[in-house]
Tab-separated table of C-alpha atoms and ligand atoms in Angstrom:
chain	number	residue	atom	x	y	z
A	229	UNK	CA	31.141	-15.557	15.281
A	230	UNK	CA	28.099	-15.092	17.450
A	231	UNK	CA	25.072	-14.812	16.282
A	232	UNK	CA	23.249	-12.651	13.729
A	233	UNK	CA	19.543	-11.083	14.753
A	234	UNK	CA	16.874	-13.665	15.052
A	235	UNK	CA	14.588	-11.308	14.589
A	236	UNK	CA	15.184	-10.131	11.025
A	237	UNK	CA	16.471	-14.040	10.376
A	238	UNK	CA	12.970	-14.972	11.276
A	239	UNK	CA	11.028	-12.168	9.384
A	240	UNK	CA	8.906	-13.954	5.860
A	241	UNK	CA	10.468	-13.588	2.784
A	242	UNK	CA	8.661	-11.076	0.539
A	243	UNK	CA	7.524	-13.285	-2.788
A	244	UNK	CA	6.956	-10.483	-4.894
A	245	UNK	CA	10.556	-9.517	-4.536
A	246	UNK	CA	11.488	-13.285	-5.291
A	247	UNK	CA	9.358	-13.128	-8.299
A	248	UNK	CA	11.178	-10.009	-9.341
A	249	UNK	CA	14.437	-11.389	-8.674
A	250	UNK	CA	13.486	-14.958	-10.458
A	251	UNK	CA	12.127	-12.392	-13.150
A	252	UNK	CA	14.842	-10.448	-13.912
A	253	UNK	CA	16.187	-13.912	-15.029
A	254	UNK	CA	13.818	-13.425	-18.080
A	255	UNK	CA	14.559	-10.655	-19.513
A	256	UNK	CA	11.422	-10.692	-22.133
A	257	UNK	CA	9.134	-11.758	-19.528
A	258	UNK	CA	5.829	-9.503	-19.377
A	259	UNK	CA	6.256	-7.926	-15.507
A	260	UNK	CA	2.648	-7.989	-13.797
A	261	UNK	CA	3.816	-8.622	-10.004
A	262	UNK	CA	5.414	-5.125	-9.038
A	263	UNK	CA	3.293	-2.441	-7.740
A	264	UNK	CA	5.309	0.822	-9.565
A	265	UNK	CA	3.417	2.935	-11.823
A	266	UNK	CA	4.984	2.867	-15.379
A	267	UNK	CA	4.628	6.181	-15.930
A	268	UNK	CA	7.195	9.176	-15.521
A	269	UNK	CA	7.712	11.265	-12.655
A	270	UNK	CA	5.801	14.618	-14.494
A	271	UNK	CA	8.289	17.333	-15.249
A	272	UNK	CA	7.401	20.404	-13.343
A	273	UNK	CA	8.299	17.504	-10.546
A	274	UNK	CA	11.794	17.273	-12.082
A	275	UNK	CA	12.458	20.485	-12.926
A	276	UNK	CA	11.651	21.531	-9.269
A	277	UNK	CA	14.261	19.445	-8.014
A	278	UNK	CA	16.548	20.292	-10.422
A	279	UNK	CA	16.144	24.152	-9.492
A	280	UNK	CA	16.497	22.800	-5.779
A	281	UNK	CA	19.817	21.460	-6.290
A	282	UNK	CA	21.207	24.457	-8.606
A	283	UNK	CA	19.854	26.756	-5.898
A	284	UNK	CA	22.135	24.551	-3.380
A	285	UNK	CA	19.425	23.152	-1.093
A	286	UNK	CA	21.253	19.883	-0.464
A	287	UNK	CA	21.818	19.947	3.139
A	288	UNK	CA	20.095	18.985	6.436
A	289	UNK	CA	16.581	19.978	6.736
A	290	UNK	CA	14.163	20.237	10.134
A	291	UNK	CA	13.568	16.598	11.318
A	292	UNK	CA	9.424	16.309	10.239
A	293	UNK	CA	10.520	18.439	6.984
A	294	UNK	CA	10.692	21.285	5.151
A	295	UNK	CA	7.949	23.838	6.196
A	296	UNK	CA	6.882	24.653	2.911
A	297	UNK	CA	6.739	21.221	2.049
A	298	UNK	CA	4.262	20.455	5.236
A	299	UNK	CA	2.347	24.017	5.463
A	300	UNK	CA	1.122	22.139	2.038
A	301	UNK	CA	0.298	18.836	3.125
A	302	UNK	CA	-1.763	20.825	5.993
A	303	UNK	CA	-3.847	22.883	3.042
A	304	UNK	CA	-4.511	19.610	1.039
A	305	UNK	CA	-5.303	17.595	3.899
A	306	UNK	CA	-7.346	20.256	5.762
A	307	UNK	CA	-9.172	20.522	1.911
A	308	UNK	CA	-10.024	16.855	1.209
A	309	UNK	CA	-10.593	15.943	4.943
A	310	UNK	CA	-12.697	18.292	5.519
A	311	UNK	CA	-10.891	18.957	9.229
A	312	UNK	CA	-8.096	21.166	10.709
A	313	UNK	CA	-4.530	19.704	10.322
A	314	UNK	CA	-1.889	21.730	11.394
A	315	UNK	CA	1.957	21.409	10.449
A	316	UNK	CA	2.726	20.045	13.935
A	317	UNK	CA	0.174	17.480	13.241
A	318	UNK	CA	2.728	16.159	9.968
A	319	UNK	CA	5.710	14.258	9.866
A	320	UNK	CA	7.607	13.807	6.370
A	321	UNK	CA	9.857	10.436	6.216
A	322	UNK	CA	10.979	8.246	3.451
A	323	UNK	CA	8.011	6.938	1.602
A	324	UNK	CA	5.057	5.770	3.610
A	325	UNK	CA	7.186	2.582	4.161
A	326	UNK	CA	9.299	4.467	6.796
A	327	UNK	CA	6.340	6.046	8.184
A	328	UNK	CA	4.595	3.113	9.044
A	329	UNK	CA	7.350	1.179	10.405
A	330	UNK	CA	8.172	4.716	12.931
A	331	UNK	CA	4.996	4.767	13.462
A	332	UNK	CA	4.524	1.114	14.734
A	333	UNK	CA	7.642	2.021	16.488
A	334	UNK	CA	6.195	4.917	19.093
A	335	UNK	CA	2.858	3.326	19.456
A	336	UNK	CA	3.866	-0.545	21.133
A	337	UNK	CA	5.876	-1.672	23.267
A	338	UNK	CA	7.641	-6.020	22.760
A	339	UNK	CA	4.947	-8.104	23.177
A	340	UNK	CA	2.509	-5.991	22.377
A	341	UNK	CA	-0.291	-7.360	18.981
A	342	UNK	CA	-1.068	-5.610	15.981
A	343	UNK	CA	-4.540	-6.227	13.728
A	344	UNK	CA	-3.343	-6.694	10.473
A	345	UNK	CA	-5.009	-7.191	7.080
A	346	UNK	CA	-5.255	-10.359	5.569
A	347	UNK	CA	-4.803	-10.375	2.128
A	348	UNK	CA	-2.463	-7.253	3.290
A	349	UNK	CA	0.524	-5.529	2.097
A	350	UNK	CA	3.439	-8.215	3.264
A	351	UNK	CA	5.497	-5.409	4.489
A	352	UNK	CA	2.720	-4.717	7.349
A	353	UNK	CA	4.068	-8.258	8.971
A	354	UNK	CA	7.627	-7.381	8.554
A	355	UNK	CA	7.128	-3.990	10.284
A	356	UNK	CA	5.424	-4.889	12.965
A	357	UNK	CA	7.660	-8.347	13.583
A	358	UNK	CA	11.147	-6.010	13.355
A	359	UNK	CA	9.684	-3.764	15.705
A	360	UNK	CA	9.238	-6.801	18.563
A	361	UNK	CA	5.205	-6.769	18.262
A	362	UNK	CA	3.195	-9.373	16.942
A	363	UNK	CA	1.028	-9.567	13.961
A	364	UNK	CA	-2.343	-10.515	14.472
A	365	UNK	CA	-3.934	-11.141	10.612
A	366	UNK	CA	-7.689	-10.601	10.256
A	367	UNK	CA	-9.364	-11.614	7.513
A	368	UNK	CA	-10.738	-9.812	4.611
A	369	UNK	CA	-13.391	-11.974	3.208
A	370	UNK	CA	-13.273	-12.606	-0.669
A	371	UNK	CA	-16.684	-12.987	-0.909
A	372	UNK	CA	-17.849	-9.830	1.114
A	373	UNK	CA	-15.466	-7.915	-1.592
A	374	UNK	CA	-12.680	-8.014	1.036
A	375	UNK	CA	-14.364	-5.407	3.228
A	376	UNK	CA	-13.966	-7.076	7.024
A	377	UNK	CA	-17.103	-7.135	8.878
A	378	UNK	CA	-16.717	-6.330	12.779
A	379	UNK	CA	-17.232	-11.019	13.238
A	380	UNK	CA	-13.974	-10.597	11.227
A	381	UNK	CA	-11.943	-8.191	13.998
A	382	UNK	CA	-13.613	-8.373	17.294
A	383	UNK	CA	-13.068	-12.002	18.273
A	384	UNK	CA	-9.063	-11.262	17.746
A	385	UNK	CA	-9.035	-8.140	20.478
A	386	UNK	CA	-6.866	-8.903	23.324
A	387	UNK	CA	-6.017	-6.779	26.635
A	388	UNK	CA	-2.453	-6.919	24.342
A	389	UNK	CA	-4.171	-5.407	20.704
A	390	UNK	CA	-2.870	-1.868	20.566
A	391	UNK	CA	-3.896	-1.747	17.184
A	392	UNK	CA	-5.104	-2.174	13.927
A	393	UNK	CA	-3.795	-1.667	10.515
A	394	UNK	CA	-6.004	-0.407	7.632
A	395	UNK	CA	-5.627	-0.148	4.047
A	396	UNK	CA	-8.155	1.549	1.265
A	397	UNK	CA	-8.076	1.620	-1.190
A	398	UNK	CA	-6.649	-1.955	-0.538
A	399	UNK	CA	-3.278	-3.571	-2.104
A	400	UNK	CA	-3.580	-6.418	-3.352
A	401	UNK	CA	-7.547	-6.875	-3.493
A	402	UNK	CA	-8.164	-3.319	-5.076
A	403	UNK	CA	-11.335	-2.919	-1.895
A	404	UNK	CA	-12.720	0.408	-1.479
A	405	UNK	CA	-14.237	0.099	1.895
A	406	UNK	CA	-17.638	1.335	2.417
A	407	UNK	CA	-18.521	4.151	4.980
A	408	UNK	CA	-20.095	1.488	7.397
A	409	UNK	CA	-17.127	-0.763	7.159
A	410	UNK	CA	-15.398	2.273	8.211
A	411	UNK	CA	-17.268	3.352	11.006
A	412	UNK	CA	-17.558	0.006	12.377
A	413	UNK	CA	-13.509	0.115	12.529
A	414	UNK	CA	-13.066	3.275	14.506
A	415	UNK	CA	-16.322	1.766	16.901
A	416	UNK	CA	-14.488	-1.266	17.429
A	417	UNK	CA	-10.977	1.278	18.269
A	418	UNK	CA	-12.887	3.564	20.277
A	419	UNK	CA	-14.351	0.261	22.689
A	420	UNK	CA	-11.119	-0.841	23.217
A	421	UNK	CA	-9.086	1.821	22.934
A	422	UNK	CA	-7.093	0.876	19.713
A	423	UNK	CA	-4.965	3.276	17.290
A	424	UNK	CA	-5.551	3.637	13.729
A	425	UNK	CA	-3.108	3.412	11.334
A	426	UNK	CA	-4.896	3.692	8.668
A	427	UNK	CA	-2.611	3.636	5.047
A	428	UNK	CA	-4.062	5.712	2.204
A	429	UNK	CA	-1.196	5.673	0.014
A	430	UNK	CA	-4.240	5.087	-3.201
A	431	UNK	CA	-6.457	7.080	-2.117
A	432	UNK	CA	-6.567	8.988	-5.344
A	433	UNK	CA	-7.248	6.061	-7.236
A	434	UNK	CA	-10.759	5.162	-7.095
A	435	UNK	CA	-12.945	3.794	-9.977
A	436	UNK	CA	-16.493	3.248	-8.457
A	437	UNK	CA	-17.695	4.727	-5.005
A	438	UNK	CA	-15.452	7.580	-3.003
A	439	UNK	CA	-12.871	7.274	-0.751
A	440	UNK	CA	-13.887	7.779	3.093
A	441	UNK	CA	-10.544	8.846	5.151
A	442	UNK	CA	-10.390	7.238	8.818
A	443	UNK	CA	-8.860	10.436	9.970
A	444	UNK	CA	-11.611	12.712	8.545
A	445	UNK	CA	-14.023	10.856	10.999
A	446	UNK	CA	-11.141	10.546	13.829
A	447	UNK	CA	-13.184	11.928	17.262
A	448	UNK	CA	-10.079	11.644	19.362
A	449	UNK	CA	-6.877	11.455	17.988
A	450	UNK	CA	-6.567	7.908	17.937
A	451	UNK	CA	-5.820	7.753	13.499
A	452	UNK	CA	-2.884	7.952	12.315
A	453	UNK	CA	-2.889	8.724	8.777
A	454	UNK	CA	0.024	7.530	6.134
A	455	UNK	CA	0.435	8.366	2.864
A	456	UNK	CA	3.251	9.704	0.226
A	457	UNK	CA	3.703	10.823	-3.475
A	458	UNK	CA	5.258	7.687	-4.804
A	459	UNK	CA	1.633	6.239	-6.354
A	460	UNK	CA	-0.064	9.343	-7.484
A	461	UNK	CA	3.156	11.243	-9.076
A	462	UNK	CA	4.344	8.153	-9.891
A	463	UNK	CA	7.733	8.953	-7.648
A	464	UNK	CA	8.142	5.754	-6.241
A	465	UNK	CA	12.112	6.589	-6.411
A	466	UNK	CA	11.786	9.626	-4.545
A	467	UNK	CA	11.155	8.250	-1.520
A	468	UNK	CA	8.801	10.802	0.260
A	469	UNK	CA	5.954	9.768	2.764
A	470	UNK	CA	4.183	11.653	5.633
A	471	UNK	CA	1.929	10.720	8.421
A	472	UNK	CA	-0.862	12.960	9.612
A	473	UNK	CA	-1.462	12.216	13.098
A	474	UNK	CA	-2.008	14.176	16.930
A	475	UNK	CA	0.903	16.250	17.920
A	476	UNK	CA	1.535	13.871	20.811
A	477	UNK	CA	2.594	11.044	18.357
A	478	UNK	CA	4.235	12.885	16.124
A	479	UNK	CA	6.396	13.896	18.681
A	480	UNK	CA	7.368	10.574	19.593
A	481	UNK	CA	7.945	9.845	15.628
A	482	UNK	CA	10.243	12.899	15.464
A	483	UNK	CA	12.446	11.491	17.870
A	484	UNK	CA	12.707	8.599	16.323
A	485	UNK	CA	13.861	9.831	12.967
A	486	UNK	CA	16.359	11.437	14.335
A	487	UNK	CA	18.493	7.918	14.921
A	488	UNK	CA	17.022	6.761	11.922
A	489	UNK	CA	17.655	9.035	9.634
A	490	UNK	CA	17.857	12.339	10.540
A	491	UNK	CA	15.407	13.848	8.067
A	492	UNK	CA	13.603	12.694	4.487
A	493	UNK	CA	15.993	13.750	1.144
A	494	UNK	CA	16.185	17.732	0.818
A	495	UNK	CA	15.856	18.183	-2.932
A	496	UNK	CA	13.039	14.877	-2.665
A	497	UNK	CA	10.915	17.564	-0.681
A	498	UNK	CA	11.077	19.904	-2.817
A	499	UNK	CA	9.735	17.432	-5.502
A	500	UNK	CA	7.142	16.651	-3.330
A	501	UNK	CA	6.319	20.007	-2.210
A	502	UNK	CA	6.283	20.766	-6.123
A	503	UNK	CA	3.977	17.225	-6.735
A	504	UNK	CA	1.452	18.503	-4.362
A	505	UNK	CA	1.130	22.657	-5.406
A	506	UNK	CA	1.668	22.350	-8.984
A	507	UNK	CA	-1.065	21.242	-11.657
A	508	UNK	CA	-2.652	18.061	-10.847
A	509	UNK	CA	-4.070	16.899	-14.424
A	510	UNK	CA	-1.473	14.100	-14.165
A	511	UNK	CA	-3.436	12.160	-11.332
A	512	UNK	CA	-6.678	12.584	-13.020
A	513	UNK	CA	-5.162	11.217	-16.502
A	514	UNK	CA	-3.328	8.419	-14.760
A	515	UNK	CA	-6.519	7.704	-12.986
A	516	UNK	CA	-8.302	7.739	-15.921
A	517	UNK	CA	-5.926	5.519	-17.704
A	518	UNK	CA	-5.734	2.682	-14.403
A	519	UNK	CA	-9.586	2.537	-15.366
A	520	UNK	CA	-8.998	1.287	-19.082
A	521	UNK	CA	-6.331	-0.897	-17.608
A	522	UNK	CA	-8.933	-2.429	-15.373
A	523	UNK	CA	-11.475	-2.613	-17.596
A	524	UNK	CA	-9.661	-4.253	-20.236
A	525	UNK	CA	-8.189	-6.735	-18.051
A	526	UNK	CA	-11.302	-7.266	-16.528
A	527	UNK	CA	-12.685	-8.040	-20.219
A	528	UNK	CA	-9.997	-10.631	-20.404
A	529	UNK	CA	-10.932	-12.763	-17.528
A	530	UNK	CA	-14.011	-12.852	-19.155
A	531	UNK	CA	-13.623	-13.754	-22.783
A	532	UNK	CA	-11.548	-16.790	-21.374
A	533	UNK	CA	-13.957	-17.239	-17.980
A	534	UNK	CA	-11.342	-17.440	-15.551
A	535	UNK	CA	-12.622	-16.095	-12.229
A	536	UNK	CA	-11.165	-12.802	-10.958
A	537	UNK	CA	-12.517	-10.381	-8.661
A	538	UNK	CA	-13.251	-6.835	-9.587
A	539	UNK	CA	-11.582	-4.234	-8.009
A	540	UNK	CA	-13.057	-0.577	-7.414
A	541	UNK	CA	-9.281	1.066	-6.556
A	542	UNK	CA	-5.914	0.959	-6.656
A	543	UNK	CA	-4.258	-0.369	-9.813
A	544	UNK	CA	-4.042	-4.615	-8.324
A	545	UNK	CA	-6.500	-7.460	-8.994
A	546	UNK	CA	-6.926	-10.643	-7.585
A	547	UNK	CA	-7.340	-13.329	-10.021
A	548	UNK	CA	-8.828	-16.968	-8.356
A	549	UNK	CA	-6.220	-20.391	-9.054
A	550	UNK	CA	-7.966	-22.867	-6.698
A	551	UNK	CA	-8.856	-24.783	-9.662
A	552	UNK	CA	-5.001	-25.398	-9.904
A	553	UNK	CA	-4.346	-26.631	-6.456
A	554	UNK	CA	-1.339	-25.442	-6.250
A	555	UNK	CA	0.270	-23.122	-3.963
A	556	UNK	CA	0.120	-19.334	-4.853
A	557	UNK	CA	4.341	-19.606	-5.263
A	558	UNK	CA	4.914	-22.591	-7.157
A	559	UNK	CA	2.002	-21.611	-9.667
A	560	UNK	CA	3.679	-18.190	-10.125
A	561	UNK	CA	7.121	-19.520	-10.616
A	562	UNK	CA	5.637	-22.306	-13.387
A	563	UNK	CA	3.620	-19.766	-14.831
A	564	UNK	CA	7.128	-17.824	-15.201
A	565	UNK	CA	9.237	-20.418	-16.259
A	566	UNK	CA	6.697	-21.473	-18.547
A	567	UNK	CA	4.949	-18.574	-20.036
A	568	UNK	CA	7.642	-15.629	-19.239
A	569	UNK	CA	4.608	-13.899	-17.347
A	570	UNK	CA	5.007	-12.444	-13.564
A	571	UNK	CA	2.308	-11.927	-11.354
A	572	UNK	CA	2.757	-12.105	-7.312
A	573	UNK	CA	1.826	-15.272	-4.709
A	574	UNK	CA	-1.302	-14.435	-2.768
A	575	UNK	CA	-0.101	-16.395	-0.047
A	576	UNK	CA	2.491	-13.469	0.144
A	577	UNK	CA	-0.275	-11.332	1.158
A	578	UNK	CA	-1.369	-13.834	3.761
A	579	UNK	CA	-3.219	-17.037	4.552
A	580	UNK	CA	-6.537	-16.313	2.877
A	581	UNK	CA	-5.469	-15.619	-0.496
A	582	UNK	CA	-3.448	-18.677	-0.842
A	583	UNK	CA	-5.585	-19.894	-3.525
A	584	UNK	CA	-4.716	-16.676	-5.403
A	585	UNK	CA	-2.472	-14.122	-7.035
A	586	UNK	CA	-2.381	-10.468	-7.465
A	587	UNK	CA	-1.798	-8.786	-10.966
A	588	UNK	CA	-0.674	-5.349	-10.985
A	589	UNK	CA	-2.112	-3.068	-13.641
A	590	UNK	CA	1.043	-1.058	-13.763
A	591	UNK	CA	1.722	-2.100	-16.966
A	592	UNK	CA	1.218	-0.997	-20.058
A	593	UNK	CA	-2.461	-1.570	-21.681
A	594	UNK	CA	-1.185	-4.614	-24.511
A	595	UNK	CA	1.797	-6.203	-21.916
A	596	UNK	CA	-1.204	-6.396	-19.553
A	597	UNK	CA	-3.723	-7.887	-21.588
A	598	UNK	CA	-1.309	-10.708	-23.044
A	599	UNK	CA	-0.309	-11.525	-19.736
A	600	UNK	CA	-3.507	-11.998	-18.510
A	601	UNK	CA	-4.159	-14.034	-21.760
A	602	UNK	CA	-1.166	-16.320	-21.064
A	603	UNK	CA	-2.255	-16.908	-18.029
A	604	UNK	CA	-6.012	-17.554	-18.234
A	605	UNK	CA	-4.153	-20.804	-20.796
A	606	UNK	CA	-2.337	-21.908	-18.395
A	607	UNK	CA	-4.969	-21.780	-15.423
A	608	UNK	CA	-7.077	-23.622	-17.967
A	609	UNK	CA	-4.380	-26.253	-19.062
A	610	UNK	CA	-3.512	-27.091	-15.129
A	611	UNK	CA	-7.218	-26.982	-13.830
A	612	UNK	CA	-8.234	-29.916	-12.060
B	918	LIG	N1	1.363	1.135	1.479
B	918	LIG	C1	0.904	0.308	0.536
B	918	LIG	C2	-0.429	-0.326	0.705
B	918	LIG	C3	1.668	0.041	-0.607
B	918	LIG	O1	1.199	-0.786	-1.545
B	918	LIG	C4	2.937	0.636	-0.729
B	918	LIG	C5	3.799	0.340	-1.876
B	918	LIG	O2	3.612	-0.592	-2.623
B	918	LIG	C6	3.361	1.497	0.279
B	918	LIG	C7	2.570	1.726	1.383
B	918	LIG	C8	4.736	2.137	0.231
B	918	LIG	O3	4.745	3.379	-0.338
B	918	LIG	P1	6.092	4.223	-0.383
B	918	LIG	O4	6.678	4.072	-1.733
B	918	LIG	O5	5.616	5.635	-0.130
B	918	LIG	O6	6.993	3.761	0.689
């Protein structure tokens, strides 16, 4: 038979999803590697949908989404940004997954490089490699609190870069990036004419600091703005995602959902639309309860003084394994086999946290905590 695509043959292998799959092998292993909240979807969420589908709205909607569901996102965007966005300016796909990958999709053309974050969410790679473009990583230094400094981005511009992925709050180093990181981004975009995608999928979830959106500080339509409902009302199953952008693009994106799938999940909007009107104590009191996560894990690494760095967002931390030498994979499928604890490879999340591995803080306060434990022993016992 003739041959399958080498492009999808050649795209990495996620190794959180191997450590899931190796994982599901053990079934009382403590599960630290998947970024899902472990809370419920809240009810008035539920019941919304459920109302949705007794009320028979289970067809075809418009192609960006429901109105309802985006004259919302434009009230709660215009609110927190602090700028005018307009429902022309939204499109609502599945998850933020499918709105980065459409929008990577309108904005270069084969050939064309993307600035990537590095550690970054592996999917960013995959995205931009299935889409013909290449990924160009730049590094987010561990000991500048993963916040890139322009020496970090500017050497890697080409006449090719059309441009640059962003992510804070950051997964997997838990970064909040400060205003000046920030602004030094969108000064390096505006000198060479770069777009912005900038994900914000957690920016809810800060501890220490605020969250700056690239978009509220966007002069000239250049940011593109993703984000969803899956993190903050814990709906990860839902699958709903928008991105905020200039009418221009989102044209360009609502074309192509149309081959690609038509429109997000009717009664999923309505959850959404539901998520984002209805009472929002949930995020505060999941926020609230990511902190204790943090800081108890964070007192962890310390009683057994194994280095980790401290994360101000996001529910991930990085712990440090160089004194292991070993790489990020084979320590996490050891530490597995050995001590029925997950976490995730850093080198999954790129070259520069090879010596590392994320921990998600997903999980439940006392799972967490003895996982850590368990592995702190066996970072000690194979140390160098
Ligand atoms: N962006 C980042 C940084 C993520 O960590 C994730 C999920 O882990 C997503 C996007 C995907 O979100 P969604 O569930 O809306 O597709």
């Amino acid at each position: 038979m003739k041959e399958l695509s080498r492009i999808v043959k050649n795209l990495p292998q996620s190794g959180i999803r191997k450590l899931q799959e190796a994982a599901r092998e053990i079934p009382d292993a403590i599960r630290l590697e998947t970024g899902e909240p472990d809370f419920k979807t809240p009810d008035y969420i539920c019941e919304a949908a459920a109302r949705a589908m007794d009320e028979g709205f289970t067809k075809y909607t418009s192609v960006p989404g429901i109105q309802s569901l985006r004259n919302a996102l434009a009230e709660d965007f215009s609110e927190r940004l602090g700028i005018d966005v307009n429902t022309g300016q939204i499109v609502v796909t599945a998850g933020a997954t499918m709105a980065l990958d459409i929008v990577l999709g309108c904005l270069g053309n084969p050939g064309d490089e993307v600035l990537i974050p590095d550690p970054g969410w592996p999917v960013y790679t995959m995205q931009v490699m299935s889409n013909s473009l290449k990924p160009v990583p730049y590094i987010m230094p561990a000991d500048k609190g993963f916040e890139p400094g322009r020496e970090n981005i500017e050497p890697l511009i080409t006449e090719k870069t059309k441009a640059i992925v962003v992510n804070t709050p950051s997964n997997p180093t838990g970064a909040v990036f400060h205003e000046e990181t920030i602004r030094m981004i969108l000064d390096l975009a505006r000198k060479y004419d770069l777009y912005v995608i900038s994900d914000e999928v957690y920016d809810y979830l800060i501890y220490e600091g605020k969250h700056i959106s690239l978009k509220s500080l966007d002069q000239d339509g250049r940011v593109i703005l993703i984000s969803g409902v899956s993190k903050k009302y814990a709906m990860t199953g839902w699958r709903i995602g928008y991105a905020i952008a200039s009418e221009e693009i989102i044209s360009l994106m609502k074309q192509l959902m149309v081959p690609m799938i038509g429109n997000a999940t009717a009664v999923a909007q309505k959850a959404a639309e539901a998520a984002i009107t209805g009472p929002q104590d949930f995020v505060e009191i999941s926020r609230r309860d990511y902190k204790k996560r943090r800081d108890a894990a964070a007192a962890v690494f310390g009683e057994e003084n194994v280095d980790f760095y401290f994360p101000h967002g996001a529910f991930y931390m990085m712990a440090d394994i160089s004194c292991c030498r070993m790489d990020s994979e084979k320590f996490a499928l050891k530490l597995l086999a050995d001590e029925h604890v997950a976490v995730a490879p850093g080198g999954t999340f790129g070259e520069s946290s090879r010596q590392m591995v994320r921990i998600s803080c997903g999980t439940e306060m006392t799972a967490l905590c003895e996982g850590i434990r368990r592995m702190c022993r066996y970072i000690k016992k194979y140390s160098g």
